[in-house]
Amino acid sequence: MGYFDVASGAPLHDVARQALLASIDEGWADPARLYREGRRARLLLDAAREAAAEAVGCRPDELVFTSSGTRAVHEGVAGALAGRRRAGRRLAVSAVEHSAVLHSAAAHQGAGGVVDEVGVDRTGAVRVAEYAAALRPDTALAALQSANHEVGTVQPVEEVAEACREAGVPLFVDAAQSLAWGPVPGPWSLLAGSAHKWGGPAGVGLLVVRKGVRFAPQGPADERESGRAAGFENIPAIVAAAASLRAVRAEAAADSARLRELTARIRERVPALVPDVEVVGDPERRLPHLVTFSCLYVDGETVLHELDRAGFSVSSGSSCTSSTLTPSHVLRAMGVVSEGNVRVSLPLGVEAAEVERFLDVLPGVVSGVREKLGAPVAGPAGSAEAVTVDALGMVCPQPVIELGRAILSVRVGGTVTVVADDEVAAVDIPAWCFTQGHDYLGATPGPDGATSYVVRRAP
Amino acid sequence: MGYFDVASGAPLHDVARQALLASIDEGWADPARLYREGRRARLLLDAAREAAAEAVGCRPDELVFTSSGTRAVHEGVAGALAGRRRAGRRLAVSAVEHSAVLHSAAAHQGAGGVVDEVGVDRTGAVRVAEYAAALRPDTALAALQSANHEVGTVQPVEEVAEACREAGVPLFVDAAQSLAWGPVPGPWSLLAGSAHKWGGPAGVGLLVVRKGVRFAPQGPADERESGRAAGFENIPAIVAAAASLRAVRAEAAADSARLRELTARIRERVPALVPDVEVVGDPERRLPHLVTFSCLYVDGETVLHELDRAGFSVSSGSSCTSSTLTPSHVLRAMGVVSEGNVRVSLPLGVEAAEVERFLDVLPGVVSGVREKLGAPVAGPAGSAEAVTVDALGMVCPQPVIELGRAILSVRVGGTVTVVADDEVAAVDIPAWCFTQGHDYLGATPGPDGATSYVVRRAP
């Protein structure tokens, strides 16, 4: 079976399992108590903190364990913003942060703060100069992920951290996707991680606040974890998390080059095997194990379902696979196709044969879905001068399919106007034009949420 | 070995351990994903929610799992207050709530809210009429624990819940200490629990919000657990928590009467074996397994240390065993002696012989500490008319020891004035008078935090 979604969560690593079992008997008591059971728990907690700090590259007293990576982000961003309240109320974030960061930003905005969103290029990376320009005298905090969770692009964290240091702004790094691969370089100020992303148990995150960084924990007071993470410590899980991080680091170092080749092979083969595909994310500066592509004219949910039936578990940033019916904000910010989006994130030690089998299965899955949906096939230009397509009420990927069909009927230089009310069209029609080489002439909003998108046929 | 501190945290129950191990392999994936690993995780999560809801006595869709009991309290109180903001900004709490509730109340106050604290009687229980009188038209929320965590007194939750219902105020019940013993009766609106208190793993709490109760989750948005508990669900731990709650309920029902006898024996024997002891908490309306007493003229830390050396792990609400150097707010609100405080909370299945051994060991431990500290021994009245004791700079239990010595030197009707700057004296000197039968005449504040306490010798 091919579980190719470790970016969502990895199965428990054997080292984590062993550490968990061993510490269930030793680490269940309250580490704040002075009796023997409490002292034993405290020793385990201290040792886990030292191990995790060493792996992250910080001092043990700079690191606290939270109940999840999400919590580490929420507490970290809120505490850093409050600690720097005198400096100002601006928060800079990249447009492709994890939702935990963006939800923290939204909460800040809801409380009267200001959020400056820094855009990304078509690979999903921020530009250092653009990020630096977003730092203002009243910027309290800047946030940048170490690597993107949907497309794998590695961000220029070190350079941005330098720019932040020059500007006197602390940088918060969401390192959830990259911590298995190594420490985050550069003079960052705060960092968050999530154990179940690296093969540790769920229920453990870590938050690092460098010495000297102003930090004011928010929410009701609680004395545990230096007042930065409320609630009784889950020591067996913490021990398992720390132990597995060290073990995974060693394995990741050994397997990194091979995984990078496997994902490079997917990057290269998928466009050759499946027509009308866009592979997204930076081809070089990327996580070794993660690759993402979007297939035109299919809906992500059906593709995922068919891949699941074929034994492959992957995820998708397509709108039709999420409860919100909006496409991934990451793909939107990158300006790439969101329909038929597939993210593959390979586990350490995955067999090459499994990846080959995935490549064998994928073309049939995509063509099967396309056939059902009546997707267009590229063809010669037609003769019409201008065609208007009524795609009102249709949802992704249907408006783009209608566009793809209509474009076949117009002459080179002729136009197709798509009238659609699915908001995904605003992402996917321009992205489709980019991938197909046609000219996107723009969109005009109409009544009742309908928008007219105009496309000119290229040769 | 006698681990007599299950009120702090219980070792992992065997059923919890087995459930944890079984679900580590099945429940690690993201339950929001549609592939097979995600669906399996979702099934486990749903089944755990149903089992927990049945044990609590609520609908499954009213219950979410949080990352700790503390978090359940924090999120529950904040969400209920925000949901009822239009009704007003008053929060009613008993004076003896767990710190998680009181810290939530302090945060509410810090944000401009008003907190009405309802006092307790000398057993630690609120009076229903007094609680009802504290409910005002603009009371947004009321909070009352099901049973007190330090002295075991069971609160009149059902009656207070009825009074709240009549007043149209939702009642939040912190059921952390009692959930192992059964569901909480009455028409309460919100409820919080903590798995590691009943033998489940750390890292799992539960929050119940009854249908129809206005609730607005606070903090950054997160779609998990109905938006009420941010962060990736720790499903193996949740499964273990739910499974062990059911198992523990059955065992608790079977062992309850026996534990009640064992704690009744401690309540009865300790004052007979150790002079100058006050057993606190309600002798009847109490948790079966928990008993608390305070020993005059000793410091709690040394007693705990000596008991630990003798193989017994207990806790204490004395000031000298906490990092804050203030005595337990519970003992203070009850007006009972806080020095030399010992809380015994027996595990299910504890052997009676272990309890007897504790009773054998305790008198020697207490008398040893008293001897070292030079504690007074009761004796005939002296001849002095009025004695003043300078206890400035002395900390608990020394000012009371000085008082106990000085009282020996005055005649019946004579007075002792103690000048002390240890704030614990304000709790312990009146409580000492109560237990010893002398008349407490009051306190007069002086300069530099010094206070003069006046005591008149009774026959």
JSON list of N, CA, C and O in Angstrom, two decimals, chain A residues 87-107:
[
{"chain": "A", "resi": 87, "resn": "ALA", "atom": "N", "xyz": [6.16, 48.00, 20.23]},
{"chain": "A", "resi": 87, "resn": "ALA", "atom": "CA", "xyz": [6.80, 48.29, 18.95]},
{"chain": "A", "resi": 87, "resn": "ALA", "atom": "C", "xyz": [5.76, 48.59, 17.88]},
{"chain": "A", "resi": 87, "resn": "ALA", "atom": "O", "xyz": [6.01, 49.37, 16.95]},
{"chain": "A", "resi": 88, "resn": "GLY", "atom": "N", "xyz": [4.61, 47.98, 18.00]},
{"chain": "A", "resi": 88, "resn": "GLY", "atom": "CA", "xyz": [3.58, 48.23, 17.01]},
{"chain": "A", "resi": 88, "resn": "GLY", "atom": "C", "xyz": [2.64, 47.06, 16.90]},
{"chain": "A", "resi": 88, "resn": "GLY", "atom": "O", "xyz": [2.76, 46.07, 17.62]},
{"chain": "A", "resi": 89, "resn": "ARG", "atom": "N", "xyz": [1.69, 47.15, 15.99]},
{"chain": "A", "resi": 89, "resn": "ARG", "atom": "CA", "xyz": [0.67, 46.11, 15.89]},
{"chain": "A", "resi": 89, "resn": "ARG", "atom": "C", "xyz": [0.63, 45.50, 14.49]},
{"chain": "A", "resi": 89, "resn": "ARG", "atom": "O", "xyz": [-0.37, 44.94, 14.07]},
{"chain": "A", "resi": 90, "resn": "ARG", "atom": "N", "xyz": [1.73, 45.63, 13.75]},
{"chain": "A", "resi": 90, "resn": "ARG", "atom": "CA", "xyz": [1.77, 45.03, 12.41]},
{"chain": "A", "resi": 90, "resn": "ARG", "atom": "C", "xyz": [2.41, 43.65, 12.47]},
{"chain": "A", "resi": 90, "resn": "ARG", "atom": "O", "xyz": [3.40, 43.44, 13.16]},
{"chain": "A", "resi": 91, "resn": "LEU", "atom": "N", "xyz": [1.82, 42.75, 11.72]},
{"chain": "A", "resi": 91, "resn": "LEU", "atom": "CA", "xyz": [2.34, 41.38, 11.58]},
{"chain": "A", "resi": 91, "resn": "LEU", "atom": "C", "xyz": [2.57, 41.12, 10.10]},
{"chain": "A", "resi": 91, "resn": "LEU", "atom": "O", "xyz": [1.66, 41.30, 9.29]},
{"chain": "A", "resi": 92, "resn": "ALA", "atom": "N", "xyz": [3.80, 40.74, 9.74]},
{"chain": "A", "resi": 92, "resn": "ALA", "atom": "CA", "xyz": [4.09, 40.38, 8.35]},
{"chain": "A", "resi": 92, "resn": "ALA", "atom": "C", "xyz": [4.05, 38.87, 8.21]},
{"chain": "A", "resi": 92, "resn": "ALA", "atom": "O", "xyz": [4.63, 38.16, 9.04]},
{"chain": "A", "resi": 93, "resn": "VAL", "atom": "N", "xyz": [3.35, 38.38, 7.19]},
{"chain": "A", "resi": 93, "resn": "VAL", "atom": "CA", "xyz": [3.31, 36.93, 6.93]},
{"chain": "A", "resi": 93, "resn": "VAL", "atom": "C", "xyz": [3.44, 36.70, 5.44]},
{"chain": "A", "resi": 93, "resn": "VAL", "atom": "O", "xyz": [3.05, 37.56, 4.64]},
{"chain": "A", "resi": 94, "resn": "SER", "atom": "N", "xyz": [3.96, 35.55, 5.07]},
{"chain": "A", "resi": 94, "resn": "SER", "atom": "CA", "xyz": [3.91, 35.21, 3.65]},
{"chain": "A", "resi": 94, "resn": "SER", "atom": "C", "xyz": [2.50, 34.75, 3.31]},
{"chain": "A", "resi": 94, "resn": "SER", "atom": "O", "xyz": [1.75, 34.31, 4.19]},
{"chain": "A", "resi": 95, "resn": "ALA", "atom": "N", "xyz": [2.16, 34.83, 2.05]},
{"chain": "A", "resi": 95, "resn": "ALA", "atom": "CA", "xyz": [0.81, 34.47, 1.61]},
{"chain": "A", "resi": 95, "resn": "ALA", "atom": "C", "xyz": [0.59, 32.96, 1.61]},
{"chain": "A", "resi": 95, "resn": "ALA", "atom": "O", "xyz": [-0.54, 32.51, 1.45]},
{"chain": "A", "resi": 96, "resn": "VAL", "atom": "N", "xyz": [1.66, 32.19, 1.78]},
{"chain": "A", "resi": 96, "resn": "VAL", "atom": "CA", "xyz": [1.54, 30.74, 1.65]},
{"chain": "A", "resi": 96, "resn": "VAL", "atom": "C", "xyz": [1.79, 30.01, 2.97]},
{"chain": "A", "resi": 96, "resn": "VAL", "atom": "O", "xyz": [2.10, 28.82, 3.00]},
{"chain": "A", "resi": 97, "resn": "GLU", "atom": "N", "xyz": [1.63, 30.74, 4.09]},
{"chain": "A", "resi": 97, "resn": "GLU", "atom": "CA", "xyz": [1.80, 30.09, 5.40]},
{"chain": "A", "resi": 97, "resn": "GLU", "atom": "C", "xyz": [0.72, 29.03, 5.61]},
{"chain": "A", "resi": 97, "resn": "GLU", "atom": "O", "xyz": [-0.34, 29.05, 4.99]},
{"chain": "A", "resi": 98, "resn": "HIS", "atom": "N", "xyz": [0.99, 28.14, 6.54]},
{"chain": "A", "resi": 98, "resn": "HIS", "atom": "CA", "xyz": [0.00, 27.15, 6.97]},
{"chain": "A", "resi": 98, "resn": "HIS", "atom": "C", "xyz": [-1.19, 27.89, 7.58]},
{"chain": "A", "resi": 98, "resn": "HIS", "atom": "O", "xyz": [-1.04, 28.99, 8.11]},
{"chain": "A", "resi": 99, "resn": "SER", "atom": "N", "xyz": [-2.36, 27.25, 7.50]},
{"chain": "A", "resi": 99, "resn": "SER", "atom": "CA", "xyz": [-3.56, 27.90, 8.03]},
{"chain": "A", "resi": 99, "resn": "SER", "atom": "C", "xyz": [-3.43, 28.25, 9.51]},
{"chain": "A", "resi": 99, "resn": "SER", "atom": "O", "xyz": [-4.05, 29.22, 9.97]},
{"chain": "A", "resi": 100, "resn": "ALA", "atom": "N", "xyz": [-2.63, 27.51, 10.27]},
{"chain": "A", "resi": 100, "resn": "ALA", "atom": "CA", "xyz": [-2.45, 27.85, 11.69]},
{"chain": "A", "resi": 100, "resn": "ALA", "atom": "C", "xyz": [-1.88, 29.26, 11.84]},
{"chain": "A", "resi": 100, "resn": "ALA", "atom": "O", "xyz": [-2.29, 30.02, 12.73]},
{"chain": "A", "resi": 101, "resn": "VAL", "atom": "N", "xyz": [-0.94, 29.61, 10.97]},
{"chain": "A", "resi": 101, "resn": "VAL", "atom": "CA", "xyz": [-0.35, 30.96, 11.01]},
{"chain": "A", "resi": 101, "resn": "VAL", "atom": "C", "xyz": [-1.36, 31.98, 10.50]},
{"chain": "A", "resi": 101, "resn": "VAL", "atom": "O", "xyz": [-1.56, 33.04, 11.10]},
{"chain": "A", "resi": 102, "resn": "LEU", "atom": "N", "xyz": [-2.02, 31.65, 9.40]},
{"chain": "A", "resi": 102, "resn": "LEU", "atom": "CA", "xyz": [-2.96, 32.62, 8.82]},
{"chain": "A", "resi": 102, "resn": "LEU", "atom": "C", "xyz": [-4.18, 32.83, 9.74]},
{"chain": "A", "resi": 102, "resn": "LEU", "atom": "O", "xyz": [-4.70, 33.94, 9.83]},
{"chain": "A", "resi": 103, "resn": "HIS", "atom": "N", "xyz": [-4.60, 31.78, 10.43]},
{"chain": "A", "resi": 103, "resn": "HIS", "atom": "CA", "xyz": [-5.69, 31.97, 11.39]},
{"chain": "A", "resi": 103, "resn": "HIS", "atom": "C", "xyz": [-5.23, 32.81, 12.58]},
{"chain": "A", "resi": 103, "resn": "HIS", "atom": "O", "xyz": [-6.01, 33.59, 13.12]},
{"chain": "A", "resi": 104, "resn": "SER", "atom": "N", "xyz": [-3.99, 32.64, 12.99]},
{"chain": "A", "resi": 104, "resn": "SER", "atom": "CA", "xyz": [-3.45, 33.52, 14.04]},
{"chain": "A", "resi": 104, "resn": "SER", "atom": "C", "xyz": [-3.44, 34.96, 13.55]},
{"chain": "A", "resi": 104, "resn": "SER", "atom": "O", "xyz": [-3.75, 35.89, 14.30]},
{"chain": "A", "resi": 105, "resn": "ALA", "atom": "N", "xyz": [-3.05, 35.13, 12.29]},
{"chain": "A", "resi": 105, "resn": "ALA", "atom": "CA", "xyz": [-3.02, 36.48, 11.71]},
{"chain": "A", "resi": 105, "resn": "ALA", "atom": "C", "xyz": [-4.43, 37.07, 11.66]},
{"chain": "A", "resi": 105, "resn": "ALA", "atom": "O", "xyz": [-4.64, 38.25, 11.99]},
{"chain": "A", "resi": 106, "resn": "ALA", "atom": "N", "xyz": [-5.39, 36.24, 11.29]},
{"chain": "A", "resi": 106, "resn": "ALA", "atom": "CA", "xyz": [-6.78, 36.72, 11.22]},
{"chain": "A", "resi": 106, "resn": "ALA", "atom": "C", "xyz": [-7.27, 37.13, 12.61]},
{"chain": "A", "resi": 106, "resn": "ALA", "atom": "O", "xyz": [-7.98, 38.13, 12.76]},
{"chain": "A", "resi": 107, "resn": "ALA", "atom": "N", "xyz": [-6.88, 36.34, 13.62]},
{"chain": "A", "resi": 107, "resn": "ALA", "atom": "CA", "xyz": [-7.28, 36.68, 15.00]},
{"chain": "A", "resi": 107, "resn": "ALA", "atom": "C", "xyz": [-6.65, 38.01, 15.41]},
{"chain": "A", "resi": 107, "resn": "ALA", "atom": "O", "xyz": [-7.28, 38.84, 16.07]}
]
